[in-house]
CSV table of C-alpha atoms in Angstrom, one decimal:
chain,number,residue,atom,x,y,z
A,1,UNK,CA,98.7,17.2,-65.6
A,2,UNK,CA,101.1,18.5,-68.5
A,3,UNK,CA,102.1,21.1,-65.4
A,4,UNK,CA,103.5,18.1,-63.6
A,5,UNK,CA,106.0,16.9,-66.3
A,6,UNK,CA,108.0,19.6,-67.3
A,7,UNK,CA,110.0,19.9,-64.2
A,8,UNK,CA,110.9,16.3,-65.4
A,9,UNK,CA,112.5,17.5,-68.0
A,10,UNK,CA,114.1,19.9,-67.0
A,11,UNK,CA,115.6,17.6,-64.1
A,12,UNK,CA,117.0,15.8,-66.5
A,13,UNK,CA,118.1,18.4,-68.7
A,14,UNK,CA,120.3,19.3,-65.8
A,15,UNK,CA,121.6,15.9,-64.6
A,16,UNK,CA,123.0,15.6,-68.5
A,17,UNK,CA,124.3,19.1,-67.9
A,18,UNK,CA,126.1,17.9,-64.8
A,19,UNK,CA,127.2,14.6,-66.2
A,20,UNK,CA,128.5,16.6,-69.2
A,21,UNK,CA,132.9,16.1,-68.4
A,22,UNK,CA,131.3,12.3,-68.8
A,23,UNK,CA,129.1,13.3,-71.5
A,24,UNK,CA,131.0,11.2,-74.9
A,25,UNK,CA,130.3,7.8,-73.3
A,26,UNK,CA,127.8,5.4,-74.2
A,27,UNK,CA,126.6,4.0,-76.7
A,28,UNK,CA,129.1,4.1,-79.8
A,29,UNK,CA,132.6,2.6,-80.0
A,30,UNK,CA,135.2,4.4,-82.2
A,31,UNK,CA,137.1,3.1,-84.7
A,32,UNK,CA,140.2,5.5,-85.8
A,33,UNK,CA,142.4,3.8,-87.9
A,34,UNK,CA,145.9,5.7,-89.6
A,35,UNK,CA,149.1,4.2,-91.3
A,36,UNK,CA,152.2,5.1,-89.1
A,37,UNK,CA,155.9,4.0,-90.4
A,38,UNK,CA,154.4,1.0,-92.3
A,39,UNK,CA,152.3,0.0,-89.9
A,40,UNK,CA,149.0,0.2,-89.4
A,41,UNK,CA,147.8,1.6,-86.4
A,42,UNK,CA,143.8,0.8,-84.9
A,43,UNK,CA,142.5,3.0,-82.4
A,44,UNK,CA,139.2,1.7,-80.9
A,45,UNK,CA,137.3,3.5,-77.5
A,46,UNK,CA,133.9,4.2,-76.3
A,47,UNK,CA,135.1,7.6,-75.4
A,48,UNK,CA,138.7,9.5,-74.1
A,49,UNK,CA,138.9,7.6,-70.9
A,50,UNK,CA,136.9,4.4,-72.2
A,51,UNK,CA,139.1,1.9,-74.3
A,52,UNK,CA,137.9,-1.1,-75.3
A,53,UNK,CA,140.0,-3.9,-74.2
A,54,UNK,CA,140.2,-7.1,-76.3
A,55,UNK,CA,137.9,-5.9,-78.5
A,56,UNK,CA,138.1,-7.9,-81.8
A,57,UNK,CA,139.3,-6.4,-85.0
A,58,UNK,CA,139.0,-7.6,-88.4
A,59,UNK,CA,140.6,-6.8,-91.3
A,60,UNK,CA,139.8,-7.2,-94.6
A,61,UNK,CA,140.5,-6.1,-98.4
A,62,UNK,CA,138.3,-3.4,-99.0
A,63,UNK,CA,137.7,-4.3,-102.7
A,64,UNK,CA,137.5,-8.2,-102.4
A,65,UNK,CA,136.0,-8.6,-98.8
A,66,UNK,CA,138.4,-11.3,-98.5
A,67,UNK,CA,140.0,-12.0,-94.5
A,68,UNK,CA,143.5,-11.2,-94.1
A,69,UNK,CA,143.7,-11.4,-90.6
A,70,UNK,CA,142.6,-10.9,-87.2
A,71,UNK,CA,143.7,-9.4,-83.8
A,72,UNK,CA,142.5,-8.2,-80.6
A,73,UNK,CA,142.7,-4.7,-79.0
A,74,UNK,CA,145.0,-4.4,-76.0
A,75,UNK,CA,144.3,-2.6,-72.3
A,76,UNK,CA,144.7,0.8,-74.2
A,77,UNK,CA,142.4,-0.3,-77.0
A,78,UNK,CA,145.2,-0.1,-79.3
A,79,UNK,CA,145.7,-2.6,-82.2
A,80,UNK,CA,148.9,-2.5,-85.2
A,81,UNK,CA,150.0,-4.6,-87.4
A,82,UNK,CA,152.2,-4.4,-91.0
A,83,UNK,CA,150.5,-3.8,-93.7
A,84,UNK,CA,150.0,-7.2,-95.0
A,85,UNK,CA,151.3,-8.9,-97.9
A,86,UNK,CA,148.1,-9.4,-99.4
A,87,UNK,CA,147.2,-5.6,-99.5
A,88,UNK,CA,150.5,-5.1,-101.4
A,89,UNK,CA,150.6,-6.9,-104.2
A,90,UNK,CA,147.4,-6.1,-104.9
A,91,UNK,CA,147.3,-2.6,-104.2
A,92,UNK,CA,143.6,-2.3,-102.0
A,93,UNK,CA,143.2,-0.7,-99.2
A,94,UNK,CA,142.3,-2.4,-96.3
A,95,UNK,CA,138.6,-2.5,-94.2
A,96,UNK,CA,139.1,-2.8,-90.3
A,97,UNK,CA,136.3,-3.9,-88.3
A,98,UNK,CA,136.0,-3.4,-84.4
A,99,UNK,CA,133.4,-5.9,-82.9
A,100,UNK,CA,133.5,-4.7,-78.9
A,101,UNK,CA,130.7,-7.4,-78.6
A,102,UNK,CA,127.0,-6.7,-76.9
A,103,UNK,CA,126.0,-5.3,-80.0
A,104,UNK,CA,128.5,-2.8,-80.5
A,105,UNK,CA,130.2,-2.2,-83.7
A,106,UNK,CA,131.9,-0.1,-85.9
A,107,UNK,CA,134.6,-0.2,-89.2
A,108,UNK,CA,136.8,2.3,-90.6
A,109,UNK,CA,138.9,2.2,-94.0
A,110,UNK,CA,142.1,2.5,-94.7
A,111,UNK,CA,142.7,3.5,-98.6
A,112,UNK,CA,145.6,2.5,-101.0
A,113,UNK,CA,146.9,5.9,-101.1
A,114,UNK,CA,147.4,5.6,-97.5
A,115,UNK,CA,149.3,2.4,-97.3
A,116,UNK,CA,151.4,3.5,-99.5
A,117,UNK,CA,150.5,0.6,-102.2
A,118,UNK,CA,149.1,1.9,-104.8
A,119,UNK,CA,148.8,-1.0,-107.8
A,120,UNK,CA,151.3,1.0,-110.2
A,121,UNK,CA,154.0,0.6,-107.6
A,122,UNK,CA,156.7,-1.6,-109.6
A,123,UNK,CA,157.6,-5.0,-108.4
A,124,UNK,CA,160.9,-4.8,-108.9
A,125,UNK,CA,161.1,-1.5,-106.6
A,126,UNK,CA,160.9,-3.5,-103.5
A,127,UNK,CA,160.9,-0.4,-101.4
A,128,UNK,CA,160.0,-0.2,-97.7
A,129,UNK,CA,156.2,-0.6,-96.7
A,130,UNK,CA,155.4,3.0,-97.0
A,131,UNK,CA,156.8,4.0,-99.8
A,132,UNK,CA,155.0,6.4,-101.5
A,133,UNK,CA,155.0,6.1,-105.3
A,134,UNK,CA,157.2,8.4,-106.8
A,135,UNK,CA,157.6,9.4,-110.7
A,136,UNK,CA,159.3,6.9,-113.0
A,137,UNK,CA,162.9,8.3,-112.2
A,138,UNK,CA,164.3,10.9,-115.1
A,139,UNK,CA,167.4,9.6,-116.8
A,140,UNK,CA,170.1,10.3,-114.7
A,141,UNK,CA,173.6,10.7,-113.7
A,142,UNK,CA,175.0,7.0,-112.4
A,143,UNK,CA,174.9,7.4,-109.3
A,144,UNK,CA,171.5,9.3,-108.3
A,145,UNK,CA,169.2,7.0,-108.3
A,146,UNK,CA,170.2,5.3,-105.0
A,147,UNK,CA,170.3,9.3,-103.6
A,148,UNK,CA,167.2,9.4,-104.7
A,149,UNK,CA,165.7,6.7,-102.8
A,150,UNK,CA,167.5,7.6,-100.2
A,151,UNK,CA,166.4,11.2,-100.4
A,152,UNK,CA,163.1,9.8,-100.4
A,153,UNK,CA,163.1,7.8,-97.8
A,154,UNK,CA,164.4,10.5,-95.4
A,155,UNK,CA,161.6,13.1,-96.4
A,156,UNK,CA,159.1,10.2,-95.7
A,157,UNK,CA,160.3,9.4,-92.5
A,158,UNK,CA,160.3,13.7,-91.6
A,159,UNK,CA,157.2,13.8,-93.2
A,160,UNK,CA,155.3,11.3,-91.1
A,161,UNK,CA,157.0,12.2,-87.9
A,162,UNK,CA,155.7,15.4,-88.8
A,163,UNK,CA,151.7,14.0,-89.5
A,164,UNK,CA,151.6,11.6,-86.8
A,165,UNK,CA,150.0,14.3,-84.1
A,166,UNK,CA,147.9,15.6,-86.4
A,167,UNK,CA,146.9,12.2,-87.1
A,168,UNK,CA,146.2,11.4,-83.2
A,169,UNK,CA,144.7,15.2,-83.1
A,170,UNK,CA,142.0,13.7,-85.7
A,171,UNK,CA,141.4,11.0,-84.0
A,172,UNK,CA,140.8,13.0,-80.5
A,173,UNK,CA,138.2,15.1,-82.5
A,174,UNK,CA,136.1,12.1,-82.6
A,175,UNK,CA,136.0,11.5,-79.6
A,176,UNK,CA,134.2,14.3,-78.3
A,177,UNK,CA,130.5,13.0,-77.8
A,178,UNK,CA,127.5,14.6,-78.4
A,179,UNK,CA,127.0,18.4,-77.5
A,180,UNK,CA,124.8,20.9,-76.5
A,181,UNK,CA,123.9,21.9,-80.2
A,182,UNK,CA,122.8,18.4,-80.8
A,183,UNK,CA,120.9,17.7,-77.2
A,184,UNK,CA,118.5,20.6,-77.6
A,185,UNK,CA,118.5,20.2,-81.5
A,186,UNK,CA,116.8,16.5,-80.4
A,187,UNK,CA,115.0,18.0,-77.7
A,188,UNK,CA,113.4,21.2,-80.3
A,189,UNK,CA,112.8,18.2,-83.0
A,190,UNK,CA,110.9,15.7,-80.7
A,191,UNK,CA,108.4,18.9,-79.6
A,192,UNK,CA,108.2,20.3,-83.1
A,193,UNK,CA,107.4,16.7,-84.2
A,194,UNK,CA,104.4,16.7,-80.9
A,195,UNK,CA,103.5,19.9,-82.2
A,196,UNK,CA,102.5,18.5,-85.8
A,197,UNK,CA,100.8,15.8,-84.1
A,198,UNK,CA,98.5,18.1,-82.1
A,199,UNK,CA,98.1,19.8,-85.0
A,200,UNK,CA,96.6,17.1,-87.1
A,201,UNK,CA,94.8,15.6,-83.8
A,202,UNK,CA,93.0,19.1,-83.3
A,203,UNK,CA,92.1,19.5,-86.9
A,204,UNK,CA,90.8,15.6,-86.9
A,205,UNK,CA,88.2,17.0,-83.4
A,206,UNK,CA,86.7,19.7,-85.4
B,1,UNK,CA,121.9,-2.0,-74.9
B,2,UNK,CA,121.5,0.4,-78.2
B,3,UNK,CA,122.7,-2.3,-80.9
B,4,UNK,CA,124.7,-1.2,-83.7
B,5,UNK,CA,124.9,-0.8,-87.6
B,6,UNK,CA,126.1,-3.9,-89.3
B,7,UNK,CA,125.5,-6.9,-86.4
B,8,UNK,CA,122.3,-8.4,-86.8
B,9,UNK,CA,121.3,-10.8,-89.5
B,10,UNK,CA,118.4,-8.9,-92.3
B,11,UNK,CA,115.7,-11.0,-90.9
B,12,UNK,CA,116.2,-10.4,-87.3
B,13,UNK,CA,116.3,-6.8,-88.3
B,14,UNK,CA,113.3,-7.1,-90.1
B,15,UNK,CA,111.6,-9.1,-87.6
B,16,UNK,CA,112.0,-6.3,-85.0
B,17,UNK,CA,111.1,-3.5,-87.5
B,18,UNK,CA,107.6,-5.8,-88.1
B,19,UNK,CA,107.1,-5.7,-84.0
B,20,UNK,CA,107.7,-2.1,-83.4
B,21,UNK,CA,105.8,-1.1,-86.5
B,22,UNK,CA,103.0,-3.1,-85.1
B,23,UNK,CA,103.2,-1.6,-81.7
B,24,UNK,CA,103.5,2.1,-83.1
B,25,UNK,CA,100.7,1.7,-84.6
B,26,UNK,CA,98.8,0.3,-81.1
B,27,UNK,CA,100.2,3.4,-79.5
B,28,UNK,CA,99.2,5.8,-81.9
B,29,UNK,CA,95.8,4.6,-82.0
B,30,UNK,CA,95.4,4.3,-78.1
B,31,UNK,CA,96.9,8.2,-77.6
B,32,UNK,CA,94.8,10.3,-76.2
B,33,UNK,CA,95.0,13.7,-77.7
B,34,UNK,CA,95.0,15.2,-73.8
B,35,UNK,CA,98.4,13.2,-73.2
B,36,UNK,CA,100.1,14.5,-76.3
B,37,UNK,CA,102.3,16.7,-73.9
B,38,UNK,CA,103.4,14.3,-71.9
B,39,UNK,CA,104.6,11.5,-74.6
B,40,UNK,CA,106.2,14.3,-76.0
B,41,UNK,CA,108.3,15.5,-72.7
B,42,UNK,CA,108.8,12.1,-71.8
B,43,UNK,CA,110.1,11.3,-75.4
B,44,UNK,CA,112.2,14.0,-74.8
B,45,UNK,CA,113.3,12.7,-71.3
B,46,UNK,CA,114.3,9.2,-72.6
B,47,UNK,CA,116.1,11.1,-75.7
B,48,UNK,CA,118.7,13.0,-73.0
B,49,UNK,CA,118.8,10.3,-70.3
B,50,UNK,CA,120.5,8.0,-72.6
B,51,UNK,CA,123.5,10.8,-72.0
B,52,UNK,CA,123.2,10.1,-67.8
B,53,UNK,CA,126.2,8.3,-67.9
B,54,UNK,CA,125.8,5.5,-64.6
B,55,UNK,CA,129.4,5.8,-63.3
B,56,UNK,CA,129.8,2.5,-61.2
B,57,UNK,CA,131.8,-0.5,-62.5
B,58,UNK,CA,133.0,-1.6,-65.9
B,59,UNK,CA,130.0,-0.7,-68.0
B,60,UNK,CA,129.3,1.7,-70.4
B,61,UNK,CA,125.8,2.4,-69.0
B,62,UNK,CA,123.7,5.2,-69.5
B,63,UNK,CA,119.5,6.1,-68.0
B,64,UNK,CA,116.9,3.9,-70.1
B,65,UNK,CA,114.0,5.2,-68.5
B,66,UNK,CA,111.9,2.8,-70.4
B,67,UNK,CA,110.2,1.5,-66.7
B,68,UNK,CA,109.0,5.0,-66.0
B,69,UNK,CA,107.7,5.9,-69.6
B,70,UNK,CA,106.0,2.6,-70.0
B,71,UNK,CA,103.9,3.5,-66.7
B,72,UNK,CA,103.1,6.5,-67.3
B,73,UNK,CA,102.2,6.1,-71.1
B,74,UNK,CA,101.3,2.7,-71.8
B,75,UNK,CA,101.1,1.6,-75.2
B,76,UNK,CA,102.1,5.2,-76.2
B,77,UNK,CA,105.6,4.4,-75.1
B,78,UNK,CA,106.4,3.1,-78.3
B,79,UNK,CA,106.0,6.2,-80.4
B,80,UNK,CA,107.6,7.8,-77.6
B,81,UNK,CA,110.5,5.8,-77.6
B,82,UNK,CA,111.1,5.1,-81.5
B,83,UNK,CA,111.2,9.3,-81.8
B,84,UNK,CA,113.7,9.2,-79.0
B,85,UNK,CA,115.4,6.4,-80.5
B,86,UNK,CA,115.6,8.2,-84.0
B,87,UNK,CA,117.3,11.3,-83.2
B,88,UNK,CA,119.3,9.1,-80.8
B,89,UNK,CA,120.5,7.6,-84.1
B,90,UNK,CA,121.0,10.7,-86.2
B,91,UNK,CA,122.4,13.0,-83.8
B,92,UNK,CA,124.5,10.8,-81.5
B,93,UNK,CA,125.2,7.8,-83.3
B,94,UNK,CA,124.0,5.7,-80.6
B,95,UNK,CA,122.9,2.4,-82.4
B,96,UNK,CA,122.3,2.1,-86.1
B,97,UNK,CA,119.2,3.3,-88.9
B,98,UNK,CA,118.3,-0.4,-89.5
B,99,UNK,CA,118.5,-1.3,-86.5
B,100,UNK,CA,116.1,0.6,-85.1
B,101,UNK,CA,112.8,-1.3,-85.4
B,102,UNK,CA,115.1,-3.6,-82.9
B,103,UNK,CA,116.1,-1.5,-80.5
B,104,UNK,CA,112.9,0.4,-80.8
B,105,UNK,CA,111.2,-3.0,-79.6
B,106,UNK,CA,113.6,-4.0,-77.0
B,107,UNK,CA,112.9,-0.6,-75.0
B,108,UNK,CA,109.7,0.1,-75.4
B,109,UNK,CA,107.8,-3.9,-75.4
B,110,UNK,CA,109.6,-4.0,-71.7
B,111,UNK,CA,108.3,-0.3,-71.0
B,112,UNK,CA,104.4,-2.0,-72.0
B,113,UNK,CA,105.1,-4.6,-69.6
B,114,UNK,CA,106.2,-2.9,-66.5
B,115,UNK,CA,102.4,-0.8,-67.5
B,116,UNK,CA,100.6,-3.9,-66.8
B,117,UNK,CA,102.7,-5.2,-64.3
B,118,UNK,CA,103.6,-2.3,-62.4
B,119,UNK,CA,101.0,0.4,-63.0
B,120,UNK,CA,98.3,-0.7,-60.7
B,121,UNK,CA,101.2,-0.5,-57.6
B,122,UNK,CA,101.7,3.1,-58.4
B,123,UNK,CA,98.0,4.3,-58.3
B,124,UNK,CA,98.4,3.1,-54.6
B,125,UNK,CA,100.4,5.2,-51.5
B,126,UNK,CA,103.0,5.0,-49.6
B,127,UNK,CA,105.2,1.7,-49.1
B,128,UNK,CA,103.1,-0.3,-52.2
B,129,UNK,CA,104.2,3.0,-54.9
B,130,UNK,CA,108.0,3.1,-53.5
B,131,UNK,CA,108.0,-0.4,-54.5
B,132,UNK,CA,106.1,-0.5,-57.7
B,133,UNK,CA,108.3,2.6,-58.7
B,134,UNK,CA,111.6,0.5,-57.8
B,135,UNK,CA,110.4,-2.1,-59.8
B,136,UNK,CA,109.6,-0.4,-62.2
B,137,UNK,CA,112.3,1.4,-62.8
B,138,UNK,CA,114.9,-1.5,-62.3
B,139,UNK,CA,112.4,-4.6,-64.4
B,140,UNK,CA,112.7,-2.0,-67.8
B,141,UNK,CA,116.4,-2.1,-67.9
B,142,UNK,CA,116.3,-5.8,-67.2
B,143,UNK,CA,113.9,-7.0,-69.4
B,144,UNK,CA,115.4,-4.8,-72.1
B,145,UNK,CA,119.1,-6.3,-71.1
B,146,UNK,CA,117.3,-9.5,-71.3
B,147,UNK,CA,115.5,-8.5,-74.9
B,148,UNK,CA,118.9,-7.2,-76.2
B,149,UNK,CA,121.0,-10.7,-75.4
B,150,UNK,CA,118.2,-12.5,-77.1
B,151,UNK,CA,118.6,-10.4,-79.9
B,152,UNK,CA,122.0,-11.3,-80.6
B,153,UNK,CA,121.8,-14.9,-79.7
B,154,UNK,CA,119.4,-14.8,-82.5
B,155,UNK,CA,121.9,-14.0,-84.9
B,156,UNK,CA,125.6,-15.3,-83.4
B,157,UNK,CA,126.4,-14.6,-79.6
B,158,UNK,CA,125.2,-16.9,-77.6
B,159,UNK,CA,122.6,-16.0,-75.7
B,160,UNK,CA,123.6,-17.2,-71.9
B,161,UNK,CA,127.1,-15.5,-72.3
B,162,UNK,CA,125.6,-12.2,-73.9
B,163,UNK,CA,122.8,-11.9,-71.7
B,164,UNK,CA,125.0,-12.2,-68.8
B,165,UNK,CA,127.8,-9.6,-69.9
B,166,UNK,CA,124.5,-7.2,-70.2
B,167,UNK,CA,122.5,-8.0,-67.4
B,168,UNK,CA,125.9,-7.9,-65.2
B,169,UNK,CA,126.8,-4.4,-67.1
B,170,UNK,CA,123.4,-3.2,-66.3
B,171,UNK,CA,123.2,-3.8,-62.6
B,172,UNK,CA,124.2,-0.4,-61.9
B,173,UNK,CA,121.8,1.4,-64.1
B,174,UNK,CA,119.0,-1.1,-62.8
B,175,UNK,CA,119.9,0.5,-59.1
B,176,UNK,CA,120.3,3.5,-60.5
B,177,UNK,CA,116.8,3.6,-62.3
B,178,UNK,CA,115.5,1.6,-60.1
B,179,UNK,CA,116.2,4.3,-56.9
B,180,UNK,CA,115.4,7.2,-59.4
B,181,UNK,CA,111.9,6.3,-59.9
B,182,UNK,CA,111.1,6.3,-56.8
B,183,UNK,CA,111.2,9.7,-56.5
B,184,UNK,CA,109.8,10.7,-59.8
B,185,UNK,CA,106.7,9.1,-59.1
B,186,UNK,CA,106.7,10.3,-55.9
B,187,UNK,CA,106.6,13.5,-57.2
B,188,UNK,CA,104.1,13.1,-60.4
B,189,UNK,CA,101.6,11.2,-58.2
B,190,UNK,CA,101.4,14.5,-55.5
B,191,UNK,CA,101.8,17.4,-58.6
B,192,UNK,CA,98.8,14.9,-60.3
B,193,UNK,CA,97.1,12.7,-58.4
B,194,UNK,CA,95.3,11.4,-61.1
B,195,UNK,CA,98.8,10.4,-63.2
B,196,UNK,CA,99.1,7.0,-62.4
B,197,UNK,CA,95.4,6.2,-61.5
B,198,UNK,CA,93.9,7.6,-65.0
B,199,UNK,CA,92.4,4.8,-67.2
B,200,UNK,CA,94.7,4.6,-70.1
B,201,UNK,CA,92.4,5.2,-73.4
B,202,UNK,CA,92.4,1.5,-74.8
């Protein structure tokens, strides 16, 4: 009988093998979230070629839980918005939660750092969204502390021109699915785990 | 039809990890130590046909195989399913921890059912097996489509809308599984004539 079955398996073994271009599709839906020029920018997909389209997302404050707002995904399973007031003033980062509906579900965070609004960022700065927090500016000359900010502002904008494929690189690593290490690590588990069991079944017999 | 981390409500969760416990334990007690082999290939069959990606319309469907396990394994199908299920979990992602008494229940309680319903069809020949293979294949992804939209119209979705995006989504893979059995049995019932026909220890 047992004769009959493995051919199953290794059927199957080689329809996955075929279907393997195809292979990071099913059952989990992505969430990649990243902070791009003040905005935050959602990235949600089932796999490379599989977006989800008006998926929901949900945003809350990571520390309180509290709602701040909520949008949908569009055709490309993209989702931004400006980092809300909210997350300012208070300085939390921000939860995002992507409900693609039939049971699927994921969230991703985006921290503090990240935004750009870390709590000790003074009021009075008023700075654009992303800035990041420098040190309380040395005494000096008259005229350098606009330069400064300026200077600032210009090695921020390099900076994340600079990041911004890395940060879409990141996000492509995770979309790759399962592969072959995983598939006949699950495979070597499940018969290790039948061996134990015929193990303790045989010793039961004697 | 694998259900996620985070959207079911504790005591749905805990409702389905009750069931599946329950029927684990049924299976483990009704396995015959002569069919340890094939729970354990089968487990491993339903473990990779969950990456057989169905490539027909909008959904993001994959194999179930639940119809074919439940036949040829009974009760058994729920140990052999909640160990596919696991690793499913762990190594793919697919579907959360918690949620696995759930999804554990929603596979494999359909898988039981097409064994009563379908099993007798397959001992037969000819016309009456193609059939009962068919629908056996094709009634596990439905009735597990079916289980899945009731589980979340237990807890928000409602369950007309949900069980219609997921019956609609599964179409396909219900062809799909449906034609694939067919064939499968085809071939189990000549390599072992006794496969489908075999009392089931009870």
């Amino acid at each position: 009988m047992f004769r009959s079955v493995f051919p199953l398996l290794a059927g199957l073994a080689l329809l996955a093998a075929l279907a393997f271009p195809s292979l990071a599709l099913a059952h989990r839906v992505n969430l990649f979230a990243y902070v791009d020029n003040g905005k935050v920018m959602a990235d949600c997909f089932y796999s490379k070629s599989r977006k989800v389209n008006h998926g929901q997302v949900i945003v809350t404050d990571a520390v309180t839980g509290a709602e701040l707002l909520r949008g949908e995904t569009d055709e490309n399973g993209a989702f931004s918005f400006p980092v809300p007031e909210a997350a300012r003033t208070a300085g939390h980062g921000l939860k995002l939660t992507l409900i693609a509906g039939e049971g699927h579900q994921n969230e991703a965070e985006v921290s503090a750092q990240e935004l750009g609004v870390v709590p000790a960022a003074a009021p009075a700065a008023a700075a654009p969204a992303s800035t990041w927090v420098a040190p309380a500016p040395e005494p000096a000359p008259a005229a350098a502390p606009a330069d400064n900010a300026a200077l600032a502002r210009l090695v921020e904008e390099a900076v994340a021109r600079q990041l911004s494929p890395l940060k879409r690189m990141l996000a492509e690593t995770q979309e790759a699915g399962p592969g072959a290490v995983e598939i006949v690590g699950g495979i070597g588990y499940i018969f290790g785990l039948f061996g134990v069991a015929a193990f303790m079944a045989s010793r039961k017999k004697r | 039809m694998h259900i996620s981390e985070g959207v079911l409500s504790a005591p749905i969760l805990a409702g389905g990890a009750v069931l599946a416990a329950a029927g684990t334990a049924i299976g483990l007690r009704r396995l015959d130590y002569d069919r340890l082999v094939t729970v354990a290939i089968l487990s491993a069959a339903f473990f990779v046909g969950s990456l057989v990606h169905v490539p027909v319309g909008l959904s993001n469907a994959h194999l179930v195989l639940n119809g074919l396990i439940g036949a040829a394994l009974g009760w058994a199908s729920f140990p052999a399913i909640l160990v596919g299920l696991t690793l499913q979990a762990v190594l793919f992602q697919y579907g959360g921890i918690t949620a696995l008494g759930v999804n554990t229940f929603n596979m494999a309680a359909p898988a039981v059912a097409c064994c009563y319903l379908f099993r007798p069809l397959l001992a037969g020949t000819g016309k009456a097996r193609a059939v009962g293979a068919f629908c056996c294949g094709a009634g596990g992804v439905l009735l597990a489509a079916l289980l899945t939209a009731a589980s979340l119209a237990l807890t928000d979705e409602g369950f007309i809308r949900s069980a219609q995006v997921l019956v609609l989504a599964h179409v396909p893979v219900m062809l799909a599984e449906g034609l694939l059995t067919i064939p499968l049995v085809a071939y189990l019932s000549k390599a072992d004539p006794e496969f489908f026909s075999a009392r089931l220890a009870g």
